[in-house]
PDB file of C-alpha atoms in Angstrom:
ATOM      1  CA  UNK A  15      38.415  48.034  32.227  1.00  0.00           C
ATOM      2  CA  UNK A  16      35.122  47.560  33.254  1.00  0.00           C
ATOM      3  CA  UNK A  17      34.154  44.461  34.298  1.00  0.00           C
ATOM      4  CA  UNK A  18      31.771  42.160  32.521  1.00  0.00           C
ATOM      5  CA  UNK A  19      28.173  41.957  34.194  1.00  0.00           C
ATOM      6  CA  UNK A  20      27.139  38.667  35.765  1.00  0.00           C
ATOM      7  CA  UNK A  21      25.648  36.146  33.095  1.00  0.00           C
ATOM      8  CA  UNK A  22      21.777  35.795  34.941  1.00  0.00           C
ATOM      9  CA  UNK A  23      21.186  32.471  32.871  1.00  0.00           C
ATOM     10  CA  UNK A  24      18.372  34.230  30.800  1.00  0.00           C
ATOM     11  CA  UNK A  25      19.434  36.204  27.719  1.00  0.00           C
ATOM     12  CA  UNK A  26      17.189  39.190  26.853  1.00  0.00           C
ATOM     13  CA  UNK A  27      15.835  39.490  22.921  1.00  0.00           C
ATOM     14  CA  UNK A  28      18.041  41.151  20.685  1.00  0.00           C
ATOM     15  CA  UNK A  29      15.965  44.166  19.669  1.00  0.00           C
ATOM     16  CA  UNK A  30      17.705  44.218  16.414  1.00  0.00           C
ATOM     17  CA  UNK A  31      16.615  40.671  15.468  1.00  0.00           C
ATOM     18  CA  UNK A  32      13.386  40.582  12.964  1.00  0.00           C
ATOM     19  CA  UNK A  33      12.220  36.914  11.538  1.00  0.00           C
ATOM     20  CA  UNK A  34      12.863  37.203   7.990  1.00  0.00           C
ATOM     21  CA  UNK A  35       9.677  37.078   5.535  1.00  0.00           C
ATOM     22  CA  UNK A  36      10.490  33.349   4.894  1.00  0.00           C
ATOM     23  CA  UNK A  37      10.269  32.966   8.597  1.00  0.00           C
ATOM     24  CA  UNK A  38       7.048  34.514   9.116  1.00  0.00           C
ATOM     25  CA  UNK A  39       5.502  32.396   5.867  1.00  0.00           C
ATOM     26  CA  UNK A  40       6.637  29.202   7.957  1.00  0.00           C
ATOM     27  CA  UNK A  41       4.957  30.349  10.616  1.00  0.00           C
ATOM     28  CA  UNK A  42       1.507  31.245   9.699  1.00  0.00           C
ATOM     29  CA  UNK A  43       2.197  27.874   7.340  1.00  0.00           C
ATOM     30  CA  UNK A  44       2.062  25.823  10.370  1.00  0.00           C
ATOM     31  CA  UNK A  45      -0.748  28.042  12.988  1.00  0.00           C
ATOM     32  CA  UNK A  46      -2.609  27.465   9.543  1.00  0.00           C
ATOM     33  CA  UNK A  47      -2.124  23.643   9.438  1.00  0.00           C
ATOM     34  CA  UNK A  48      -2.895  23.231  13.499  1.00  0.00           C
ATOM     35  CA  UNK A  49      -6.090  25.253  12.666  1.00  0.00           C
ATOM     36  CA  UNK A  50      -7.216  23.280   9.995  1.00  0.00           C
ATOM     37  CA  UNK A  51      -5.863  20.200  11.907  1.00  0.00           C
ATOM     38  CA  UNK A  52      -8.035  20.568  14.720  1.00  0.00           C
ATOM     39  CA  UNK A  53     -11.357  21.922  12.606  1.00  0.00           C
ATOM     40  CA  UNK A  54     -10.664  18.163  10.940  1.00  0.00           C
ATOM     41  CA  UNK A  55     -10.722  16.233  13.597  1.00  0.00           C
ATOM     42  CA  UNK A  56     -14.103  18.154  15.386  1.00  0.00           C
ATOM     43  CA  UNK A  57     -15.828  17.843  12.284  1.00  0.00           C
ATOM     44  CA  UNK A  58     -14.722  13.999  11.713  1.00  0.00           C
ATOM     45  CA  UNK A  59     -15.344  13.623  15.736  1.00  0.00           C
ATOM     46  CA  UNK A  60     -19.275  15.416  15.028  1.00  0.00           C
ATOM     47  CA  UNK A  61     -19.355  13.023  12.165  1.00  0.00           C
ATOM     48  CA  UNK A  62     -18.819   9.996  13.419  1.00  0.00           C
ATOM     49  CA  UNK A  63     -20.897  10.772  16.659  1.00  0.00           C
ATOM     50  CA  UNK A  64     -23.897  11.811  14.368  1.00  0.00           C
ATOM     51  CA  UNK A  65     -23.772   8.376  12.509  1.00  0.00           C
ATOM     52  CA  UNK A  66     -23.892   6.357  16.045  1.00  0.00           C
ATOM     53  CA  UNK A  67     -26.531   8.034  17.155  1.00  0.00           C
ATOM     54  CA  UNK A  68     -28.176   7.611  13.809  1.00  0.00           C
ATOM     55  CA  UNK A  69     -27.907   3.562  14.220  1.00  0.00           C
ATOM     56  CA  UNK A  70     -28.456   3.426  17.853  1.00  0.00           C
ATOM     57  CA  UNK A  71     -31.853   5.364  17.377  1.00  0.00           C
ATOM     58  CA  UNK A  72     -33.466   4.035  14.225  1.00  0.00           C
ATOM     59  CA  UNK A  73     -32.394   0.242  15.449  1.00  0.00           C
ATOM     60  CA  UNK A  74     -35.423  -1.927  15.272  1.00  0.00           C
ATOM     61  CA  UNK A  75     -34.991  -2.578  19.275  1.00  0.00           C
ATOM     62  CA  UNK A  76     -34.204   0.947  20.855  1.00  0.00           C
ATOM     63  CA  UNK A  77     -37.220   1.478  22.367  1.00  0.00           C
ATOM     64  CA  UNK A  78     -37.301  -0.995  24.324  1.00  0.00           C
ATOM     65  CA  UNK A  79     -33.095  -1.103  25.246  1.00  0.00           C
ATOM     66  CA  UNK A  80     -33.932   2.642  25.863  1.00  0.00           C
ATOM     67  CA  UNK A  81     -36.629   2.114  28.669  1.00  0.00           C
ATOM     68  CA  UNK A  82     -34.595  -1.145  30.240  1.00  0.00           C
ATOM     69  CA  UNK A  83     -31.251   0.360  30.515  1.00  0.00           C
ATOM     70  CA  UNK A  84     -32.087   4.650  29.984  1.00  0.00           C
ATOM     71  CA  UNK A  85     -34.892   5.485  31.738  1.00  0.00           C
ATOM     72  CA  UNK A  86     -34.326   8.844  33.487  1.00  0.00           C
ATOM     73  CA  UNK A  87     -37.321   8.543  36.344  1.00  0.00           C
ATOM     74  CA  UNK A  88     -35.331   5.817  37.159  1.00  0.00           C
ATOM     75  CA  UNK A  89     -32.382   6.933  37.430  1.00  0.00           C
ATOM     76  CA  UNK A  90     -33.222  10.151  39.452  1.00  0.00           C
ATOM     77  CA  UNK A  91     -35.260   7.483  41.711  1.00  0.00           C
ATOM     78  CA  UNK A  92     -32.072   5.489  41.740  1.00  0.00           C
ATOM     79  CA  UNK A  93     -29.456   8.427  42.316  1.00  0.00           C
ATOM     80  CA  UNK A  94     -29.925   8.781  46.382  1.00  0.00           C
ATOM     81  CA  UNK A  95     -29.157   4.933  47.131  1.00  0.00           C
ATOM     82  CA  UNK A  96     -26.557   4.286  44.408  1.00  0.00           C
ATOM     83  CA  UNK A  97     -24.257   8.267  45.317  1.00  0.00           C
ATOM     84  CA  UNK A  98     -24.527   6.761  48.396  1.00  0.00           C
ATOM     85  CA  UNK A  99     -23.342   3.422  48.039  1.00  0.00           C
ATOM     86  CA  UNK A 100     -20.513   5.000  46.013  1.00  0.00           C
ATOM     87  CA  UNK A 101     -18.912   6.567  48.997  1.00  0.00           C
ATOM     88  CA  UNK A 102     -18.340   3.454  50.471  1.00  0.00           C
ATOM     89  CA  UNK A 103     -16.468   2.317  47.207  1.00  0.00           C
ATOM     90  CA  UNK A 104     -14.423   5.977  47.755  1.00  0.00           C
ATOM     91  CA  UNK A 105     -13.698   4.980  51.152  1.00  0.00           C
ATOM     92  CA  UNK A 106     -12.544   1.145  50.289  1.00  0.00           C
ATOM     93  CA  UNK A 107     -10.245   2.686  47.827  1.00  0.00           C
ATOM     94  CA  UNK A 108      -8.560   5.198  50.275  1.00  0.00           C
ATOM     95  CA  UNK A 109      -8.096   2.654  52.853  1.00  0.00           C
ATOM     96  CA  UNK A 110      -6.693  -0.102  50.058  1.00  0.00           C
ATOM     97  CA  UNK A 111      -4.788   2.847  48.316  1.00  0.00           C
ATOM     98  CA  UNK A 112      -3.038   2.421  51.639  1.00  0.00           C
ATOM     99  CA  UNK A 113      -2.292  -0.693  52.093  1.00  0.00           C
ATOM    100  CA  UNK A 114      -1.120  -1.418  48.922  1.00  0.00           C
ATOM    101  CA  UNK A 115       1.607   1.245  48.869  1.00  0.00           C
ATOM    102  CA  UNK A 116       2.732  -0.163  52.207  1.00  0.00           C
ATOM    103  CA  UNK A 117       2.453  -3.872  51.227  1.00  0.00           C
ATOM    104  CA  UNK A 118       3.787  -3.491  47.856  1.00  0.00           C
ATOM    105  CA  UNK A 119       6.865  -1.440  48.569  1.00  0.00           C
ATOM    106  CA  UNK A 120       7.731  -3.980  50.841  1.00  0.00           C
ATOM    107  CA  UNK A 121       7.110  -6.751  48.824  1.00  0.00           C
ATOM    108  CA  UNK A 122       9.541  -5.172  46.138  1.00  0.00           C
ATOM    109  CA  UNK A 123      12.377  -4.057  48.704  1.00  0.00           C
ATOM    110  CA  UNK A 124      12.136  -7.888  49.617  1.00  0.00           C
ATOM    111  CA  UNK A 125      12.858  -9.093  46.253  1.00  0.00           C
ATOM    112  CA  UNK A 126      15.346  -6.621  45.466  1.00  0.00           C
ATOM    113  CA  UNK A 127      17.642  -7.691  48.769  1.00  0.00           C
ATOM    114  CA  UNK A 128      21.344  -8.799  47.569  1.00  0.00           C
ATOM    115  CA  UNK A 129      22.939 -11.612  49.550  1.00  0.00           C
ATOM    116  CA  UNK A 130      22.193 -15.481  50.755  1.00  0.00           C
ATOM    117  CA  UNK A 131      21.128 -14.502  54.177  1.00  0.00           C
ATOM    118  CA  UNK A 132      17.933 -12.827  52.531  1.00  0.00           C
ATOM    119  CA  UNK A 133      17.083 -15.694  50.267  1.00  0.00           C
ATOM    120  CA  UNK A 134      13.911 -16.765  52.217  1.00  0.00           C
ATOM    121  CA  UNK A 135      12.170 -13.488  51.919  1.00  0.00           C
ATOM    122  CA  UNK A 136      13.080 -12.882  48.354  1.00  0.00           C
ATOM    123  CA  UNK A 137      11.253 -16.679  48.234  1.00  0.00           C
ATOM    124  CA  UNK A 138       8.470 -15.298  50.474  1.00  0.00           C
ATOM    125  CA  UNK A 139       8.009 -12.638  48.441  1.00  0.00           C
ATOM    126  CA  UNK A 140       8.170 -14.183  45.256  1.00  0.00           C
ATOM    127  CA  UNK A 141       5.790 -16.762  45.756  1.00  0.00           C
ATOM    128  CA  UNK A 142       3.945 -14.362  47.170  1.00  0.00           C
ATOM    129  CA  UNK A 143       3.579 -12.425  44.079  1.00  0.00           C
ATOM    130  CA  UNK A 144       3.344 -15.365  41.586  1.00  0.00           C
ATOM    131  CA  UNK A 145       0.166 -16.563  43.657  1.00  0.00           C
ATOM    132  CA  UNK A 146      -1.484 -13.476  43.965  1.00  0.00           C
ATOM    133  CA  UNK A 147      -0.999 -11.973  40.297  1.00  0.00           C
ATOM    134  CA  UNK A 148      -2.226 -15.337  38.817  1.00  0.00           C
ATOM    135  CA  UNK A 149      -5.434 -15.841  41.316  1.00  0.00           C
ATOM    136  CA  UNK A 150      -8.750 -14.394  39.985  1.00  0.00           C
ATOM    137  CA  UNK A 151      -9.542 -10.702  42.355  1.00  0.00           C
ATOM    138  CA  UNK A 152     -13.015 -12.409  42.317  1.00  0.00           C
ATOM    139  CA  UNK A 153     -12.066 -15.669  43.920  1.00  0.00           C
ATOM    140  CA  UNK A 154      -9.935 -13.819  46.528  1.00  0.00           C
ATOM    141  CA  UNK A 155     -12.457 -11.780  47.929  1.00  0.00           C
ATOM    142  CA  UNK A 156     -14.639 -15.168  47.794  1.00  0.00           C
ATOM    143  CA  UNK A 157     -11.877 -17.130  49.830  1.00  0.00           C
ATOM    144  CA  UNK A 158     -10.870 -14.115  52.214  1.00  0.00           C
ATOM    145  CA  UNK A 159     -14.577 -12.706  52.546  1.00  0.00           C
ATOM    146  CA  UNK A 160     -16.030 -16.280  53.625  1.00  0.00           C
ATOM    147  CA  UNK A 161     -13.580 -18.259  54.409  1.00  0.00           C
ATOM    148  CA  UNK A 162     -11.584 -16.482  56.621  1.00  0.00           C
ATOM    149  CA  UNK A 163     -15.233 -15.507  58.649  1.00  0.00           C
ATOM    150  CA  UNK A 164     -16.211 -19.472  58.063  1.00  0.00           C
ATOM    151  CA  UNK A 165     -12.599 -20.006  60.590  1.00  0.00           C
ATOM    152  CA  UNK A 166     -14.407 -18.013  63.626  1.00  0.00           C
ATOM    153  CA  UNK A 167     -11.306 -16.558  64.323  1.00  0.00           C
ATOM    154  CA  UNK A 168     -12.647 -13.067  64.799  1.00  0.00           C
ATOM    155  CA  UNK A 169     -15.448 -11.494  65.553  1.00  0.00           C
ATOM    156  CA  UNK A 170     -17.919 -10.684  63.262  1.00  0.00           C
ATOM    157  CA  UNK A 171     -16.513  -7.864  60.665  1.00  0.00           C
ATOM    158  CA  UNK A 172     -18.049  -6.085  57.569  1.00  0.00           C
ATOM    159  CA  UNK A 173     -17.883  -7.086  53.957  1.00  0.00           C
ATOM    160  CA  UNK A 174     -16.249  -3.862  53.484  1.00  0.00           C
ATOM    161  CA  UNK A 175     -13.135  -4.484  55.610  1.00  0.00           C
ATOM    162  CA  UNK A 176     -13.003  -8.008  54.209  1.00  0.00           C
ATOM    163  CA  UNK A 177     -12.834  -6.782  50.785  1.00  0.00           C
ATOM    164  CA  UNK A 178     -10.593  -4.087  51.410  1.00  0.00           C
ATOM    165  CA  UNK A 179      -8.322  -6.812  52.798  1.00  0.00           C
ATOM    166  CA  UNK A 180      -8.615  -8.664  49.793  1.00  0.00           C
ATOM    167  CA  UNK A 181      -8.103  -6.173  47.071  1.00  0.00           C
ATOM    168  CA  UNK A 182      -4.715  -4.942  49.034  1.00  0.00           C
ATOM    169  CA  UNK A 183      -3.546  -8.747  48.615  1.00  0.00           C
ATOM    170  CA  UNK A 184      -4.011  -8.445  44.823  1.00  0.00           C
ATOM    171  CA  UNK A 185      -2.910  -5.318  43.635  1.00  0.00           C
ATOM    172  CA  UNK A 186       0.102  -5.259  46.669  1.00  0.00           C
ATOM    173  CA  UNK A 187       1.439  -8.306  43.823  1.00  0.00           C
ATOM    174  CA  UNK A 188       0.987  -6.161  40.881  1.00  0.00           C
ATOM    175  CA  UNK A 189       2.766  -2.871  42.713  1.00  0.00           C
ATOM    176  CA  UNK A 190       5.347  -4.811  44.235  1.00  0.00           C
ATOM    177  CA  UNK A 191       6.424  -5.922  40.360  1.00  0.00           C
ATOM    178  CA  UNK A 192       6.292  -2.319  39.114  1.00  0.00           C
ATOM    179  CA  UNK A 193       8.459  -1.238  42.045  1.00  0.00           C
ATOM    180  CA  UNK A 194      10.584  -3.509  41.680  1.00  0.00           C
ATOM    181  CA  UNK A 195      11.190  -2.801  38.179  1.00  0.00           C
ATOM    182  CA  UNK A 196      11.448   0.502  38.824  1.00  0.00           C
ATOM    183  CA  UNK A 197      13.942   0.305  41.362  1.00  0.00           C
ATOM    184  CA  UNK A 198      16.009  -2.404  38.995  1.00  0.00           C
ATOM    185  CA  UNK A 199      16.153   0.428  36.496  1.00  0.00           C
ATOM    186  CA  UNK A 200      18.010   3.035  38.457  1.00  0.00           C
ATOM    187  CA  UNK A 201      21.341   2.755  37.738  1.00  0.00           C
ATOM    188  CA  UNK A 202      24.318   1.099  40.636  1.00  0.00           C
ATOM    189  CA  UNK A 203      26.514   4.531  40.444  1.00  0.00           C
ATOM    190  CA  UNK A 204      23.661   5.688  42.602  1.00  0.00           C
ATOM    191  CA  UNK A 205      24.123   3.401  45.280  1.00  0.00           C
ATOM    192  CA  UNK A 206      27.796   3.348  44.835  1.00  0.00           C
ATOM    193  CA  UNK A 207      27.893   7.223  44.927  1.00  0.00           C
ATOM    194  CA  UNK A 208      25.518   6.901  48.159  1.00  0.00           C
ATOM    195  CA  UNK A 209      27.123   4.292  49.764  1.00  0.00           C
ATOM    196  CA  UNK A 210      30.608   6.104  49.509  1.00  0.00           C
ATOM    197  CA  UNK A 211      29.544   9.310  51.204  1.00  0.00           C
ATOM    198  CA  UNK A 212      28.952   7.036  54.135  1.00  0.00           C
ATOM    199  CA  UNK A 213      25.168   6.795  53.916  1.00  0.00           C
ATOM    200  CA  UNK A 214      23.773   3.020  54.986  1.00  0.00           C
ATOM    201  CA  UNK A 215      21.766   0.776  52.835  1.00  0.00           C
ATOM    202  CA  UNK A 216      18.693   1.684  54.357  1.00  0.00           C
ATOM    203  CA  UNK A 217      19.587   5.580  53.871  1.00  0.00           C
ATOM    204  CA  UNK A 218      20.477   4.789  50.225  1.00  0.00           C
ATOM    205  CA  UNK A 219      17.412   3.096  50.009  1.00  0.00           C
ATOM    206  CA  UNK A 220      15.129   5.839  51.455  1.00  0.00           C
ATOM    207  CA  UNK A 221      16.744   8.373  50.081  1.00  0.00           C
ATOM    208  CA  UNK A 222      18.412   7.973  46.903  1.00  0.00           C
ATOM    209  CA  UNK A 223      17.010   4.497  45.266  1.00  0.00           C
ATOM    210  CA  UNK A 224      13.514   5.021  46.227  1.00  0.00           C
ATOM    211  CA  UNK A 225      12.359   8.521  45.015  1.00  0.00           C
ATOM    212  CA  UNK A 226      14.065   7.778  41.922  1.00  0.00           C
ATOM    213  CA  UNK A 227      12.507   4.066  41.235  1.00  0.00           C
ATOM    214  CA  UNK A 228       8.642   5.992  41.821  1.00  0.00           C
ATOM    215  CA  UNK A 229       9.522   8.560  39.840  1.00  0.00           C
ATOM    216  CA  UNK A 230      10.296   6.611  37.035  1.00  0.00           C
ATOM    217  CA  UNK A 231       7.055   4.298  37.080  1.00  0.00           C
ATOM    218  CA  UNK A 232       4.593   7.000  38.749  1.00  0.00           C
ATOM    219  CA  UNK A 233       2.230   6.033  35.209  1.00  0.00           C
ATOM    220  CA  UNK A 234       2.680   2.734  35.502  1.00  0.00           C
ATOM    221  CA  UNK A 235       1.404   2.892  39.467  1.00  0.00           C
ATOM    222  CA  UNK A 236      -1.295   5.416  38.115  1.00  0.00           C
ATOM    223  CA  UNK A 237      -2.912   2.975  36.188  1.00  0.00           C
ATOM    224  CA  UNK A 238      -3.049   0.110  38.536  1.00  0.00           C
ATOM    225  CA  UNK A 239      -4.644   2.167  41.055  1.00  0.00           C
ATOM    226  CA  UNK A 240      -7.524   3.144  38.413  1.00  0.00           C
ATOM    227  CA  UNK A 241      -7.513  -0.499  37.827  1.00  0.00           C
ATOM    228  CA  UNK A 242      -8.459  -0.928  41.461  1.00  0.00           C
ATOM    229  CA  UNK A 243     -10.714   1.894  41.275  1.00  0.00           C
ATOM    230  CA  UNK A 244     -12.880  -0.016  39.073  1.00  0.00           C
ATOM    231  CA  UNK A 245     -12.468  -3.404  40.673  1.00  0.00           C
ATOM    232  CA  UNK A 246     -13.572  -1.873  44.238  1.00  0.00           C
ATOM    233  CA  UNK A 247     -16.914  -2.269  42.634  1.00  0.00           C
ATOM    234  CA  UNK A 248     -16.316  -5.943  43.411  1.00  0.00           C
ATOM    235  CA  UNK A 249     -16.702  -5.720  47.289  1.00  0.00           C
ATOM    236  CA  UNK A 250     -20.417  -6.318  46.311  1.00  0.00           C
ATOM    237  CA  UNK A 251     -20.330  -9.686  46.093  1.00  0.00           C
ATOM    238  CA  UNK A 252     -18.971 -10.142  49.925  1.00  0.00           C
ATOM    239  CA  UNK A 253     -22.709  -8.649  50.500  1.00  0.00           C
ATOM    240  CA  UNK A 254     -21.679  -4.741  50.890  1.00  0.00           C
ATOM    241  CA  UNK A 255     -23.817  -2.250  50.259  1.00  0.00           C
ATOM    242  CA  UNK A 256     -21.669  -0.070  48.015  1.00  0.00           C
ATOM    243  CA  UNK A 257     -22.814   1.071  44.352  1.00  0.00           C
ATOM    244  CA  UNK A 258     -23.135  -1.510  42.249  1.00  0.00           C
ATOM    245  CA  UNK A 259     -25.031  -3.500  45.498  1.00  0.00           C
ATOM    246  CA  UNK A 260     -27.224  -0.516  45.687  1.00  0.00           C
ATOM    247  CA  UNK A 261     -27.665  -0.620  42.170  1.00  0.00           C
ATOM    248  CA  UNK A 262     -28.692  -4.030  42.289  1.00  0.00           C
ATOM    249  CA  UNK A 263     -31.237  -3.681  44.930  1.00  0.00           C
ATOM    250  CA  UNK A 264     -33.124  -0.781  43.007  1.00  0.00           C
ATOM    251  CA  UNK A 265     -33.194  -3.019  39.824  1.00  0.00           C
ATOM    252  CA  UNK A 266     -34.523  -5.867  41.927  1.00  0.00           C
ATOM    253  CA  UNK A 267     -37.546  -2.918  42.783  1.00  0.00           C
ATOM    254  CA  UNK A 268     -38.105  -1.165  39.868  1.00  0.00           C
ATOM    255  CA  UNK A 269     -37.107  -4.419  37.450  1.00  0.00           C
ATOM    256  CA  UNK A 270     -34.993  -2.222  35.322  1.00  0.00           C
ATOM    257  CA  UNK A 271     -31.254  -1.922  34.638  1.00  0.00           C
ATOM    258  CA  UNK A 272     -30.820   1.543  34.588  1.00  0.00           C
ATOM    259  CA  UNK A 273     -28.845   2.014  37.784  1.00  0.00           C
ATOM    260  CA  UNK A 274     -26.688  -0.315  36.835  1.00  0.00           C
ATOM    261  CA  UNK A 275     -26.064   2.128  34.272  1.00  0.00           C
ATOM    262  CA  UNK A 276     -25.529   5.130  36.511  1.00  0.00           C
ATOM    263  CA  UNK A 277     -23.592   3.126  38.648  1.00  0.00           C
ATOM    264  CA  UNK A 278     -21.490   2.298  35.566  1.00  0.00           C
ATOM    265  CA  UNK A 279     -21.260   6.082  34.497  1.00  0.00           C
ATOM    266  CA  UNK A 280     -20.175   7.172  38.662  1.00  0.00           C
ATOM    267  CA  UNK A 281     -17.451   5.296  38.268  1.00  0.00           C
ATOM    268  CA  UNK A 282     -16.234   6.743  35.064  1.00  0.00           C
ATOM    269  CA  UNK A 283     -16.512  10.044  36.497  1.00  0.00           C
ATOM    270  CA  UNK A 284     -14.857   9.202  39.239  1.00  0.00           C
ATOM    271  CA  UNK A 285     -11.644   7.417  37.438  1.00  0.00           C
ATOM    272  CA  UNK A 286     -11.641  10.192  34.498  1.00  0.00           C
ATOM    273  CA  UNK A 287      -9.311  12.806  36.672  1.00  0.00           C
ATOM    274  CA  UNK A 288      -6.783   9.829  37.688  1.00  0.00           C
ATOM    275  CA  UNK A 289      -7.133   8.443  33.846  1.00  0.00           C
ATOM    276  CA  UNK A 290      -5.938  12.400  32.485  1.00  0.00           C
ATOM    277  CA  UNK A 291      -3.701  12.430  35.532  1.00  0.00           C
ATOM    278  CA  UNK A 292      -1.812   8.929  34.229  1.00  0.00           C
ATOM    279  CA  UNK A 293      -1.751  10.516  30.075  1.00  0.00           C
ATOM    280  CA  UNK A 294      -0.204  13.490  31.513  1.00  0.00           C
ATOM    281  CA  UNK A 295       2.586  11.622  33.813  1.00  0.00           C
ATOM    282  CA  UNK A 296       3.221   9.353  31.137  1.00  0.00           C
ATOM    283  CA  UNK A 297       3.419  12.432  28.088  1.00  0.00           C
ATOM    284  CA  UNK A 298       5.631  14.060  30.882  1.00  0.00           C
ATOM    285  CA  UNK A 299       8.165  11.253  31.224  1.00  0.00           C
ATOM    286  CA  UNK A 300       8.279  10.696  27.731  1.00  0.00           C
ATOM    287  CA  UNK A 301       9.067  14.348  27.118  1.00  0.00           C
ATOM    288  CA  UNK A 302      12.311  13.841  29.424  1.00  0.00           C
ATOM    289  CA  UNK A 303      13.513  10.797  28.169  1.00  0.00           C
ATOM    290  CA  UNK A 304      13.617  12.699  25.029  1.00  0.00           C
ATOM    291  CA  UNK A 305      15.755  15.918  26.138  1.00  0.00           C
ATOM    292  CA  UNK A 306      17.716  13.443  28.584  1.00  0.00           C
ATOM    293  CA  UNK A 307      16.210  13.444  31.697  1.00  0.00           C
ATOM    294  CA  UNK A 308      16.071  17.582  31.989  1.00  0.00           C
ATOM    295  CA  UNK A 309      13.119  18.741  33.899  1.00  0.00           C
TER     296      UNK A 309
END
């Protein structure tokens, strides 16, 4: 008898199968409906865009909105100073990025810890997250950028590394939470499974609680760090010469707001790819909740 060949896991089209004519009707019934479902929505998108631009344009006061804030000489006078300025805010964010991964997985391991002996750092870390997801980011970097400097405890630093500091004591609070949920929602059987093949509860940390816990918030992470994308603009006020600083100084020259607005529309380029990045995590893990967890 010869034997059966080796199942491959892929099965190969049966060349006698044909869709039947009611088939191929539902078919071209629904590449017909997606067509005319996406030729509505560019001609309702056209539409509506047509209209704004309509009302923006024949508004009593566009002229003058359009020279204060939409001036293009300005702007291409503006451009140099405020790209500039804007790779300091790049740099802040790389550097914070950091320290808030670091900071806030620590923060969450800390208030995940089992057992009496650890109750004063889940306290510490508690307290620590309660005071810094209820303070204002503003008045941080106000109390960190001159007041720690007013101490003379150091020697004199940037505003950059100041604010840095202070936007990796905010958003470390907000991580630390969405680790920790995270890591609340992988199930015990994974520890208990780890711990009985011998590993430690460091090891079963590292390598079996952890990479799950991120895994399962990665969008919720995504979107706090584009949340601190936007709020590095805030290092300005410490006295930094980043974007929106730069921005301010060529409106204080030319008396017009328009760098502000292509300061405003840097940034949006520049948090667009994480913002697509975030829809696509989050479509992803919705996708595998809904065939159970398969990739």
């Amino acid at each position: 008898m010869t034997p059966a060949p080796h199942s491959t896991g892929t099965r190969s089209p049966d060349p006698e199968f044909a869709p039947s004519a009611i088939e191929i009707e539902r078919r071209s019934y629904r590449r017909a409906r997606k067509r005319q479902s996406v030729l509505i929505s560019i001609a309702s998108t056209l539409v509506f865009a047509a209209v704004l631009v309509l009302v923006l344009v024949n508004s009593p006061g566009w002229d003058a909105v359009r020279e204060t804030f939409f001036d293009p000489a300005v702007a291409v006078d503006a451009f140099p100073r405020v790209i500039t300025g804007l790779w300091l805010n790049i740099q802040v964010l790389f550097v914070a990025a950091i320290g808030v991964a670091v900071l806030g997985t620590l923060l969450a391991i800390a208030r995940t810890l089992k057992g009496p002996v650890f109750t004063p750092l889940r306290l510490i870390a508690a307290g620590y997250t309660d005071l810094f997801r209820g303070i204002p980011v503003l008045l941080v970097l106000y109390l960190v950028g001159f007041g720690i400097p007013g101490l003379e405890l150091t020697g004199r630093l940037p505003a950059q590394f100041w604010g840095t500091i202070a936007l990796i004591l905010c958003y470390s609070a907000y991580v630390s939470e969405v680790l920790r949920a995270g890591i609340d929602a992988v199930h015990p059987s994974q520890r208990l499974a780890a711990r009985s093949l011998g590993l430690s509860h460091a090891k079963t940390l590292r390598l079996v609680v952890m990479p799950q816990a991120v895994r399962k918030v990665t969008p919720a992470l995504m979107n706090d760090f584009v949340s601190m994308q936007k709020d590095v603009g805030l290092i300005s006020v410490l006295g930094a010469v980043d974007a929106i600083r730069a921005a301010q100084i060529e409106v204080a020259s030319s008396y017009n707001f328009t760098p502000y607005v292509l300061a405003g529309v840097l940034f949006v380029l520049l948090s667009l790819p994480f913002i697509r990045l975030t829809d696509w995590l989050t479509a992803r893990a919705q996708r595998r909740e809904q065939i159970g967890g398969a990739v």
